[in-house]
C-alpha cells in the first residue's frame, strides 16, 4: 500500500479530496485510505469490495479460485475461463472469448508474474486487517459512500453490502439483481447512471447554495 497511498505528512495543496473506486483490491485500498487518511478522500464508490465479512464465514468458491490462480500449476486459460464465466458473472455465456484472452494476457505479464497479486495471507492472520467489519474505525468514516453489489456475486458475498451500510453512517447501497461480481460489465448502463448521479450530488449542492 505504500506505493499507492501518498505520504500523509506531505502537503498536497492541489488536491482537496479524492474520489476512489477501482477493482477489488483498489476499492479495499480506497476504504483503507478513508479510515486512515480521511482528509484525502471525498466520496467513495465501492463495488463488491474485498475485505468485508471475510472472517465471518468460509471463503467463497470464487474467492478460493481467485487466490489459487497463481498457485500450483500457475496461470492458465482453463483456470481463468472457469473463474470469469463461473464466478465473476451471472451468465457466463455472455462473456466473449476475447475478454478472457485479454485478461489472460494481462495475468501473465512478466511484471505481474514477478510479484503475483492476491496470494492470500501468510502465517497467523490479522483479522482486523483482513476484515473491515472488525475495525471499529469503520463507523467513523463520514464520507458519502455508494456501495454497489450484484446479488449473485460468487466472489465476495453480497451480504457485505448490508454490513457496510450498517456500520458506515453515510452509506447508500444499490443491489443489482441477476448480476454477479462484475456489475460494471454486466449492468454497464445502469452502473454508469447510478455512479454519475452519486458523484454529481456535490455539484448540485453547490448550485443550490449559489442560487
CSV table of C-alpha atoms in Angstrom, one decimal:
chain,number,residue,atom,x,y,z
A,1,UNK,CA,0.0,0.0,0.0
A,2,UNK,CA,3.0,2.3,0.5
A,3,UNK,CA,3.3,2.7,-3.3
A,4,UNK,CA,-0.4,3.6,-3.6
A,5,UNK,CA,-1.1,5.8,-0.7
A,6,UNK,CA,0.5,9.2,-0.6
A,7,UNK,CA,2.6,10.3,2.3
A,8,UNK,CA,0.2,11.8,4.9
A,9,UNK,CA,2.9,14.2,6.1
A,10,UNK,CA,3.4,15.7,2.6
A,11,UNK,CA,1.2,18.7,1.8
A,12,UNK,CA,-1.0,18.4,-1.2
A,13,UNK,CA,-2.3,22.0,-1.9
A,14,UNK,CA,-3.6,21.0,-5.4
A,15,UNK,CA,-5.9,18.2,-4.1
A,16,UNK,CA,-8.7,18.8,-1.5
A,17,UNK,CA,-10.4,15.5,-1.8
A,18,UNK,CA,-10.2,12.3,-3.9
A,19,UNK,CA,-12.9,10.1,-5.2
A,20,UNK,CA,-12.0,6.4,-5.1
A,21,UNK,CA,-13.1,3.3,-6.9
A,22,UNK,CA,-11.3,0.5,-8.8
A,23,UNK,CA,-11.1,-3.2,-8.7
A,24,UNK,CA,-11.5,-5.4,-5.6
A,25,UNK,CA,-8.1,-4.6,-4.2
A,26,UNK,CA,-8.2,-1.0,-5.3
A,27,UNK,CA,-11.5,-0.5,-3.5
A,28,UNK,CA,-10.2,-2.1,-0.4
A,29,UNK,CA,-7.3,0.3,-0.6
A,30,UNK,CA,-9.7,3.2,-1.0
A,31,UNK,CA,-11.7,2.2,2.1
A,32,UNK,CA,-8.4,1.8,4.0
A,33,UNK,CA,-7.4,5.3,3.0
A,34,UNK,CA,-10.8,6.7,4.1
A,35,UNK,CA,-10.2,5.1,7.5
A,36,UNK,CA,-6.5,6.0,8.0
A,37,UNK,CA,-6.2,9.3,5.9
A,38,UNK,CA,-9.8,10.7,5.7
A,39,UNK,CA,-8.6,14.2,4.8
A,40,UNK,CA,-7.5,12.8,1.4
A,41,UNK,CA,-10.9,11.3,0.5
A,42,UNK,CA,-14.1,12.9,-0.8
A,43,UNK,CA,-16.8,10.5,-2.0
A,44,UNK,CA,-16.3,6.7,-2.0
A,45,UNK,CA,-17.7,4.4,-4.7
A,46,UNK,CA,-17.2,0.7,-3.8
A,47,UNK,CA,-18.3,-2.2,-6.0
A,48,UNK,CA,-18.3,-5.6,-4.2
A,49,UNK,CA,-15.2,-4.7,-2.3
A,50,UNK,CA,-12.9,-7.3,-0.8
A,51,UNK,CA,-12.2,-7.3,2.9
A,52,UNK,CA,-15.8,-7.2,4.1
A,53,UNK,CA,-17.2,-10.0,6.2
A,54,UNK,CA,-14.2,-12.2,5.1
A,55,UNK,CA,-13.7,-13.5,8.6
A,56,UNK,CA,-17.3,-14.3,9.3
A,57,UNK,CA,-17.6,-17.3,7.1
A,58,UNK,CA,-15.7,-19.7,4.9
A,59,UNK,CA,-14.2,-18.3,1.7
A,60,UNK,CA,-16.5,-18.5,-1.3
A,61,UNK,CA,-15.6,-20.9,-4.1
A,62,UNK,CA,-14.9,-17.9,-6.3
A,63,UNK,CA,-12.6,-16.3,-3.9
A,64,UNK,CA,-10.7,-19.6,-3.5
A,65,UNK,CA,-10.2,-19.8,-7.2
A,66,UNK,CA,-9.0,-16.2,-7.3
A,67,UNK,CA,-6.5,-16.8,-4.5
A,68,UNK,CA,-5.2,-20.0,-6.1
A,69,UNK,CA,-4.8,-18.7,-9.6
A,70,UNK,CA,-1.1,-18.2,-9.3
A,71,UNK,CA,-0.5,-21.2,-7.1
A,72,UNK,CA,0.0,-24.8,-8.1
A,73,UNK,CA,0.5,-25.1,-11.8
A,74,UNK,CA,0.2,-21.4,-12.2
A,75,UNK,CA,-2.0,-19.3,-14.5
A,76,UNK,CA,-3.8,-20.9,-17.4
A,77,UNK,CA,-6.6,-20.2,-19.8
A,78,UNK,CA,-8.6,-23.0,-18.3
A,79,UNK,CA,-8.4,-21.6,-14.8
A,80,UNK,CA,-9.2,-18.1,-15.9
A,81,UNK,CA,-12.2,-19.2,-18.1
A,82,UNK,CA,-13.7,-21.1,-15.2
A,83,UNK,CA,-13.2,-18.2,-12.9
A,84,UNK,CA,-14.6,-15.5,-15.2
A,85,UNK,CA,-17.5,-17.4,-16.6
A,86,UNK,CA,-18.3,-19.4,-13.5
A,87,UNK,CA,-17.7,-16.8,-10.7
A,88,UNK,CA,-17.5,-13.3,-12.0
A,89,UNK,CA,-20.7,-13.0,-13.9
A,90,UNK,CA,-24.3,-14.2,-13.6
A,91,UNK,CA,-24.5,-15.6,-17.2
A,92,UNK,CA,-21.1,-16.8,-18.3
A,93,UNK,CA,-22.2,-17.4,-21.8
A,94,UNK,CA,-22.3,-13.6,-22.3
A,95,UNK,CA,-18.5,-13.3,-21.8
A,96,UNK,CA,-16.8,-13.3,-25.2
A,97,UNK,CA,-13.6,-15.3,-25.7
A,98,UNK,CA,-11.7,-12.0,-26.5
A,99,UNK,CA,-12.3,-10.7,-23.0
A,100,UNK,CA,-10.9,-13.8,-21.4
A,101,UNK,CA,-7.9,-13.8,-23.8
A,102,UNK,CA,-7.2,-10.1,-22.9
A,103,UNK,CA,-7.4,-10.8,-19.2
A,104,UNK,CA,-5.2,-13.9,-19.5
A,105,UNK,CA,-2.5,-11.9,-21.4
A,106,UNK,CA,-2.5,-9.3,-18.6
A,107,UNK,CA,-2.2,-12.0,-16.0
A,108,UNK,CA,0.9,-13.5,-17.4
A,109,UNK,CA,2.7,-10.2,-17.9
A,110,UNK,CA,6.3,-10.7,-16.7
A,111,UNK,CA,6.0,-7.9,-14.2
A,112,UNK,CA,2.8,-9.4,-12.7
A,113,UNK,CA,4.4,-12.9,-12.6
A,114,UNK,CA,7.3,-11.4,-10.7
A,115,UNK,CA,5.0,-10.3,-7.9
A,116,UNK,CA,1.7,-12.1,-8.2
A,117,UNK,CA,-1.3,-10.4,-6.5
A,118,UNK,CA,-3.9,-11.9,-4.3
A,119,UNK,CA,-2.0,-14.8,-2.8
A,120,UNK,CA,-3.8,-14.7,0.5
A,121,UNK,CA,-2.4,-14.0,3.9
A,122,UNK,CA,0.7,-15.8,5.2
A,123,UNK,CA,1.0,-17.1,8.8
A,124,UNK,CA,-1.4,-16.2,11.5
A,125,UNK,CA,-3.9,-13.8,10.0
A,126,UNK,CA,-4.5,-10.3,11.4
A,127,UNK,CA,-8.3,-10.4,11.4
A,128,UNK,CA,-8.6,-6.7,11.9
A,129,UNK,CA,-6.5,-6.1,8.7
A,130,UNK,CA,-8.4,-8.8,6.8
A,131,UNK,CA,-11.9,-7.7,7.5
A,132,UNK,CA,-13.0,-4.1,7.7
A,133,UNK,CA,-16.1,-5.0,9.8
A,134,UNK,CA,-13.6,-6.0,12.6
A,135,UNK,CA,-12.2,-2.5,12.6
A,136,UNK,CA,-14.2,-0.1,14.9
A,137,UNK,CA,-12.9,2.9,13.0
A,138,UNK,CA,-15.2,2.0,10.1
A,139,UNK,CA,-18.0,3.6,12.0
A,140,UNK,CA,-16.1,6.9,12.0
A,141,UNK,CA,-15.9,7.1,8.2
A,142,UNK,CA,-18.2,10.1,7.4
A,143,UNK,CA,-17.6,10.3,3.7
A,144,UNK,CA,-20.7,9.9,1.4
A,145,UNK,CA,-20.3,6.3,0.2
A,146,UNK,CA,-22.0,4.4,-2.6
A,147,UNK,CA,-21.8,0.6,-2.4
A,148,UNK,CA,-22.8,-1.4,-5.5
A,149,UNK,CA,-23.2,-5.2,-5.4
A,150,UNK,CA,-24.5,-8.0,-7.6
A,151,UNK,CA,-26.9,-10.2,-5.7
A,152,UNK,CA,-25.4,-13.3,-7.4
A,153,UNK,CA,-21.8,-12.4,-6.5
A,154,UNK,CA,-19.8,-15.6,-6.1
A,155,UNK,CA,-16.5,-14.0,-5.1
A,156,UNK,CA,-17.5,-11.5,-2.3
A,157,UNK,CA,-20.8,-12.3,-0.6
A,158,UNK,CA,-23.5,-9.7,-1.3
A,159,UNK,CA,-24.3,-9.6,2.5
A,160,UNK,CA,-21.2,-7.5,2.7
A,161,UNK,CA,-23.2,-4.6,1.4
A,162,UNK,CA,-25.6,-4.6,4.3
A,163,UNK,CA,-22.6,-5.0,6.7
A,164,UNK,CA,-21.0,-1.8,5.3
A,165,UNK,CA,-24.3,0.1,5.4
A,166,UNK,CA,-24.9,-1.0,9.0
A,167,UNK,CA,-21.6,0.3,10.1
A,168,UNK,CA,-21.0,3.4,7.9
A,169,UNK,CA,-23.2,6.4,8.8
A,170,UNK,CA,-23.4,7.8,5.2
A,171,UNK,CA,-23.5,4.7,3.1
A,172,UNK,CA,-26.0,4.1,0.3
A,173,UNK,CA,-26.4,0.5,-1.0
A,174,UNK,CA,-27.5,-0.4,-4.5
A,175,UNK,CA,-28.1,-4.1,-5.3
A,176,UNK,CA,-28.3,-5.4,-8.9
A,177,UNK,CA,-30.5,-8.5,-9.3
A,178,UNK,CA,-29.3,-11.4,-11.5
A,179,UNK,CA,-25.8,-9.9,-11.5
A,180,UNK,CA,-22.5,-11.3,-10.4
A,181,UNK,CA,-19.3,-9.6,-9.2
A,182,UNK,CA,-18.7,-7.8,-12.5
A,183,UNK,CA,-21.5,-5.2,-12.0
A,184,UNK,CA,-19.8,-2.6,-14.2
A,185,UNK,CA,-19.6,-5.1,-17.1
A,186,UNK,CA,-23.0,-6.9,-16.8
A,187,UNK,CA,-25.0,-3.8,-16.0
A,188,UNK,CA,-22.8,-1.1,-17.6
A,189,UNK,CA,-25.6,1.4,-18.5
A,190,UNK,CA,-27.3,1.3,-15.1
A,191,UNK,CA,-24.0,1.2,-13.3
A,192,UNK,CA,-22.8,4.4,-15.1
A,193,UNK,CA,-26.1,6.2,-14.4
A,194,UNK,CA,-26.1,5.4,-10.7
A,195,UNK,CA,-22.5,6.3,-10.2
A,196,UNK,CA,-22.8,9.5,-12.2
A,197,UNK,CA,-25.8,10.6,-10.2
A,198,UNK,CA,-24.0,10.0,-7.0
A,199,UNK,CA,-20.8,11.8,-8.0
A,200,UNK,CA,-22.8,14.8,-9.2
A,201,UNK,CA,-24.5,15.4,-5.8
A,202,UNK,CA,-21.8,17.8,-4.6
A,203,UNK,CA,-22.1,19.9,-7.7
A,204,UNK,CA,-25.8,20.1,-7.3
A,205,UNK,CA,-25.4,21.1,-3.7
A,206,UNK,CA,-23.1,23.9,-4.7
A,207,UNK,CA,-25.5,25.1,-7.4
A,208,UNK,CA,-28.3,25.3,-4.8
A,209,UNK,CA,-26.1,27.3,-2.4
A,210,UNK,CA,-25.1,29.7,-5.2
A,211,UNK,CA,-28.7,30.2,-6.3
